[in-house]
Amino acid sequence: MSEEHNFLHHITGSFAQPAAENPTVEMVEAAYRHHGLHYRYLNTEVPPEKLADAVAGARAMNWAGFNCSIPHKVAVIEHLDGLGESASVIGAVNCAVRRDGQYIGENTDGKGFLKSLQEVVDPAGKKLVMFGAGGAARAIGVECALAGAAHITVVNRSADRGNELVTLLNDKTPVTAVLEAWDGDYTVPAGTDVVINATSIGLADAEAKLALDLNTLTAEMVVADVIPNPPRTQLIRDAEAKGCTVIDGLGMLVNQGITGIQYWTGETVDGNVMRARLEELFGAA
Ligand code: NDP
């Protein structure tokens, strides 16, 4: 491991920062420990008006990179030196990476999702139905489209947001995308290959139901949920009961972490170690 990558080498003094238990920190640090990677992953709260200072601080300390979450995913772009391809199409960054002294914005949310999807099915040429049109849906839609998905039906509560995503997908990627209204229980069209919940329905609520006619789910379909906590959402349990292949939100979280660590350290880490730590925190049952 090169000392250049170890930011602790570059500062004099130590951080004394209260740190609440944070699942992403726990997950990434578990991988660092397991692989003996001499890195640290810290979680800090940055108010919007201090974002420029925070990025300048990362530059000053020569950090290998950083993740950023809502509300910084779009605002951070003006403080970076460039964007990766999908981050530029998505218009949002959740991962900054130092390359040749420049900080480049990437979006690993969609890449993480795509990796877990590809573990069970290649989206190339497939028909997808995706609930949601927020940040996660944007990232997932763009990555699946760039990976060759044939058709994406976006189902979203707000038509404005839904239309925005469909326009983005049709204009900036090769996929054909359409918006369908979400009135009552949605009927999944026959011939759909992959159904994705990219809304926040199910977060911290294992009983929360997605308005979906379960009788239209068939065993040939793959059903994926972005919700990592709790991982066994109502949708995952219902889809399993219908014989579908299911993908929970831990896969996306772990895979975006693997991609981030790869960008920052050049090392490919073991996702099982990261998933195990998340399961300890969130409960897998
Ligand atoms: P946004 O706030 O950007 O978007 C939320 C989406 O959910 C919108 O499409 C919104 O619809 C929809 N929605 C929320 N509540 C309802 C409801 N009651 N009925 C119908 N639709 C609803 O959030 P993000 O896209 O950033 O995040 C969505 C989820 O993805 C979060 O729960 C987050 O935990 C998860 N996520 C998981 C990751 C992982 O690694 N597993 C990574 C990133 C996110 P509308 O447009 O109508 O408001």
XYZ file of C-alpha atoms and ligand atoms in Angstrom:
333
model
C 0.000 0.000 0.000
C 1.451 3.332 -0.991
C 1.759 5.847 1.818
C 0.550 8.482 -0.604
C -2.919 6.971 -0.282
C -2.983 7.116 3.493
C -4.298 10.553 4.285
C -3.394 10.183 7.964
C 0.208 10.463 6.802
C -0.413 13.945 5.480
C -1.932 15.744 8.429
C -0.436 16.866 11.664
C -2.730 16.480 14.608
C -5.806 14.303 14.899
C -9.504 14.656 14.301
C -11.607 14.585 17.442
C -15.046 14.186 15.996
C -18.071 12.560 17.601
C -19.228 9.768 15.298
C -22.596 8.075 15.580
C -22.728 4.512 14.262
C -23.207 4.819 10.519
C -23.959 1.740 8.382
C -21.884 2.888 5.398
C -18.893 3.631 7.624
C -19.264 0.255 9.312
C -19.535 -1.497 5.924
C -16.518 0.227 4.340
C -14.329 -0.053 7.428
C -15.164 -3.786 7.662
C -13.735 -4.178 4.138
C -10.644 -2.081 4.974
C -9.977 -4.209 8.072
C -10.587 -7.512 6.299
C -8.162 -6.661 3.484
C -5.629 -4.850 5.676
C -6.162 -1.668 3.645
C -4.501 1.236 5.406
C -7.333 3.702 4.800
C -10.005 5.346 6.923
C -13.605 6.181 6.021
C -15.084 8.977 8.128
C -18.607 10.312 8.250
C -18.995 14.055 8.727
C -22.057 16.277 8.599
C -21.525 19.141 6.155
C -24.153 21.918 6.033
C -24.912 23.158 2.484
C -23.224 26.524 3.047
C -19.981 24.752 4.005
C -19.840 22.364 1.051
C -17.190 24.388 -0.832
C -15.014 24.507 2.302
C -15.447 20.765 2.841
C -14.310 19.929 -0.714
C -11.404 22.390 -0.363
C -10.508 20.578 2.866
C -10.505 17.211 1.129
C -8.211 18.677 -1.541
C -5.932 20.242 1.066
C -5.600 16.897 2.844
C -5.176 15.043 -0.432
C -8.011 12.607 0.276
C -8.357 9.692 -2.122
C -11.992 10.737 -2.467
C -15.309 10.936 -0.655
C -18.963 10.023 -0.886
C -21.677 12.608 -0.651
C -25.356 12.195 -0.007
C -28.523 14.290 -0.183
C -28.531 17.355 -0.233
C -25.047 17.579 -1.795
C -25.301 15.238 -4.799
C -25.983 17.983 -7.343
C -24.471 20.978 -5.532
C -21.066 19.284 -5.242
C -20.597 19.226 -9.039
C -19.470 22.857 -9.301
C -16.686 22.162 -6.786
C -15.247 19.210 -8.729
C -12.902 19.125 -11.750
C -14.946 16.857 -14.000
C -17.549 14.107 -14.216
C -17.593 10.455 -15.215
C -19.921 9.455 -18.074
C -22.943 8.248 -16.145
C -22.639 10.945 -13.447
C -22.735 13.489 -16.230
C -25.907 11.943 -17.740
C -27.540 11.460 -14.327
C -26.583 14.991 -13.259
C -25.690 13.884 -9.742
C -22.562 12.697 -7.933
C -22.375 10.475 -4.881
C -18.684 9.639 -5.108
C -15.685 11.873 -5.791
C -12.429 10.257 -6.853
C -8.940 11.809 -6.963
C -7.356 11.063 -10.346
C -4.037 12.716 -11.239
C -4.673 15.385 -8.634
C -8.151 16.191 -9.938
C -11.408 15.340 -8.208
C -13.791 13.613 -10.622
C -17.448 13.048 -9.771
C -18.887 9.582 -10.269
C -22.258 8.092 -9.491
C -21.904 4.665 -7.924
C -25.577 4.238 -6.866
C -26.696 3.096 -10.305
C -23.490 1.126 -10.874
C -24.068 -0.672 -7.544
C -27.600 -1.551 -8.538
C -26.518 -2.707 -11.989
C -23.852 -4.983 -10.529
C -26.360 -6.722 -8.245
C -28.804 -7.031 -11.139
C -26.125 -8.502 -13.399
C -25.449 -11.167 -10.771
C -28.868 -12.631 -11.678
C -29.773 -11.234 -15.120
C -28.138 -9.174 -17.853
C -30.457 -6.189 -18.489
C -29.323 -5.947 -22.138
C -32.375 -6.288 -24.369
C -34.716 -6.606 -21.367
C -37.976 -4.858 -20.445
C -37.947 -3.086 -17.093
C -40.682 -1.571 -14.954
C -39.331 0.904 -12.414
C -41.320 2.557 -9.633
C -39.941 5.975 -8.682
C -38.285 8.905 -10.438
C -36.089 10.386 -7.702
C -32.303 10.288 -7.386
C -32.009 6.514 -7.014
C -34.373 5.887 -9.952
C -32.448 8.335 -12.141
C -29.157 6.588 -11.404
C -30.618 3.109 -11.907
C -32.488 4.067 -15.078
C -29.393 5.619 -16.680
C -27.058 2.722 -15.798
C -29.530 0.075 -16.985
C -30.092 2.056 -20.191
C -26.338 2.411 -20.791
C -26.046 -1.351 -20.158
C -28.427 -1.965 -23.059
C -31.888 -2.335 -21.501
C -34.444 -2.254 -24.321
C -37.414 -0.619 -22.606
C -38.057 1.098 -19.282
C -41.543 1.884 -18.012
C -41.334 4.493 -15.261
C -44.219 4.449 -12.787
C -44.226 7.468 -10.492
C -46.640 9.293 -8.209
C -45.664 12.737 -9.467
C -46.105 12.997 -13.239
C -43.711 15.961 -13.460
C -40.817 14.077 -11.941
C -41.718 10.973 -13.939
C -41.755 12.921 -17.202
C -38.420 14.523 -16.406
C -36.799 11.106 -15.993
C -38.426 9.627 -19.105
C -37.281 12.618 -21.176
C -33.745 12.295 -19.808
C -33.627 8.566 -20.632
C -35.017 9.008 -24.149
C -32.809 12.013 -24.952
C -29.514 10.914 -23.433
C -29.457 7.115 -23.621
C -30.352 4.512 -26.260
C -33.315 3.107 -24.256
C -37.006 3.612 -25.032
C -38.689 4.945 -21.905
C -42.362 5.651 -21.180
C -44.223 7.012 -18.164
C -47.309 5.275 -16.827
C -49.688 6.799 -14.311
C -49.730 5.188 -10.882
C -53.450 4.973 -10.070
C -54.256 2.233 -7.602
C -52.534 -1.140 -7.825
C -50.254 -1.156 -10.872
C -50.618 -4.029 -13.333
C -47.199 -5.272 -14.399
C -47.394 -5.933 -18.170
C -46.868 -9.523 -19.285
C -43.396 -9.910 -20.773
C -41.724 -7.653 -18.182
C -38.332 -9.058 -17.219
C -37.360 -6.885 -14.244
C -39.481 -4.963 -11.709
C -37.682 -2.406 -9.560
C -38.820 -0.463 -6.517
C -36.719 2.715 -6.631
C -39.060 4.707 -4.349
C -38.478 5.185 -0.642
C -41.518 3.029 0.167
C -40.398 0.394 2.675
C -37.614 2.405 4.291
C -37.747 1.736 8.044
C -41.154 0.073 7.554
C -41.192 -3.661 6.825
C -44.983 -3.635 6.335
C -45.152 -0.721 3.839
C -46.869 -1.871 0.645
C -46.085 -0.788 -2.886
C -49.349 -0.331 -4.820
C -48.869 -3.246 -7.206
C -51.188 -6.074 -8.316
C -49.221 -9.045 -7.007
C -51.129 -11.391 -9.305
C -49.310 -9.815 -12.259
C -45.906 -10.907 -10.899
C -44.744 -14.172 -12.448
C -41.923 -16.547 -11.555
C -39.884 -15.542 -14.630
C -39.563 -11.974 -13.337
C -36.694 -10.549 -11.308
C -37.922 -8.197 -8.576
C -35.407 -5.767 -7.079
C -35.802 -3.341 -4.179
C -33.471 -0.421 -3.396
C -34.441 -0.364 0.280
C -31.510 -1.584 2.387
C -33.144 -1.235 5.796
C -34.967 -3.440 6.501
C -33.657 -5.603 3.637
C -36.604 -8.004 3.596
C -39.246 -5.516 2.532
C -42.884 -6.408 1.996
C -42.209 -6.330 -1.767
C -39.297 -8.761 -1.478
C -41.391 -11.141 0.644
C -44.415 -10.893 -1.683
C -42.295 -11.420 -4.802
C -40.576 -14.414 -3.250
C -43.983 -15.921 -2.500
C -44.809 -15.556 -6.216
C -41.639 -17.456 -7.124
C -39.773 -14.419 -8.509
C -36.005 -14.075 -8.240
C -35.448 -11.249 -5.741
C -32.649 -8.743 -5.144
C -32.654 -6.749 -1.916
C -31.257 -3.248 -1.344
C -28.187 -4.535 0.503
C -26.773 -5.704 -2.840
C -26.900 -2.166 -4.237
C -25.384 -0.657 -1.101
C -22.574 -3.220 -0.980
C -21.803 -2.949 -4.694
C -21.706 0.855 -4.691
C -19.262 0.491 -1.779
C -17.094 -1.990 -3.709
C -16.990 0.383 -6.693
C -16.115 3.379 -4.483
C -13.313 1.482 -2.741
C -12.020 0.326 -6.115
C -11.951 3.931 -7.345
C -10.170 5.202 -4.222
C -7.714 2.393 -3.509
C -7.448 0.349 -6.698
C -8.360 -2.732 -4.632
C -11.314 -5.058 -5.226
C -12.792 -5.981 -1.863
C -14.960 -8.896 -0.774
C -18.637 -7.917 -0.789
C -19.535 -10.764 1.586
C -17.618 -9.091 4.404
C -19.488 -5.848 3.811
C -22.865 -7.510 3.518
C -22.281 -9.481 6.704
C -21.574 -6.261 8.638
C -24.769 -4.656 7.262
C -26.795 -7.734 8.136
C -25.490 -7.495 11.697
C -26.699 -3.892 11.826
C -29.988 -4.211 9.919
C -30.957 -7.800 10.625
C -31.220 -10.138 7.649
C -34.312 -12.121 8.678
P -35.949 10.817 -3.685
O -36.563 11.598 -2.571
O -35.124 11.492 -4.694
O -37.133 10.054 -4.486
C -38.126 9.335 -3.792
C -39.028 8.614 -4.788
O -39.974 7.835 -4.053
C -39.839 9.539 -5.688
O -40.031 8.924 -6.936
C -41.156 9.642 -4.915
O -42.260 9.953 -5.752
C -41.298 8.227 -4.418
N -42.165 8.111 -3.247
C -41.850 8.415 -1.967
N -42.896 8.160 -1.155
C -43.888 7.673 -1.953
C -45.228 7.235 -1.707
N -45.737 7.218 -0.485
N -45.959 6.797 -2.757
C -45.444 6.797 -4.007
N -44.175 7.223 -4.309
C -43.418 7.652 -3.283
O -35.151 9.660 -2.964
P -33.986 8.764 -3.592
O -34.356 8.404 -4.971
O -32.665 9.401 -3.356
O -34.036 7.483 -2.662
C -35.097 6.546 -2.753
C -34.776 5.352 -1.880
O -33.635 4.710 -2.418
C -34.410 5.741 -0.438
O -35.266 5.055 0.439
C -32.999 5.246 -0.238
O -32.857 4.584 0.990
C -32.848 4.230 -1.362
N -31.456 4.174 -1.823
C -30.806 2.997 -1.637
C -29.493 2.873 -2.018
C -28.813 1.575 -1.794
O -27.578 1.551 -1.948
N -29.517 0.504 -1.476
C -28.755 3.993 -2.633
C -29.554 5.197 -2.817
C -30.855 5.261 -2.396
P -42.609 11.494 -6.130
O -41.687 11.864 -7.254
O -44.039 11.398 -6.537
O -42.399 12.292 -4.889
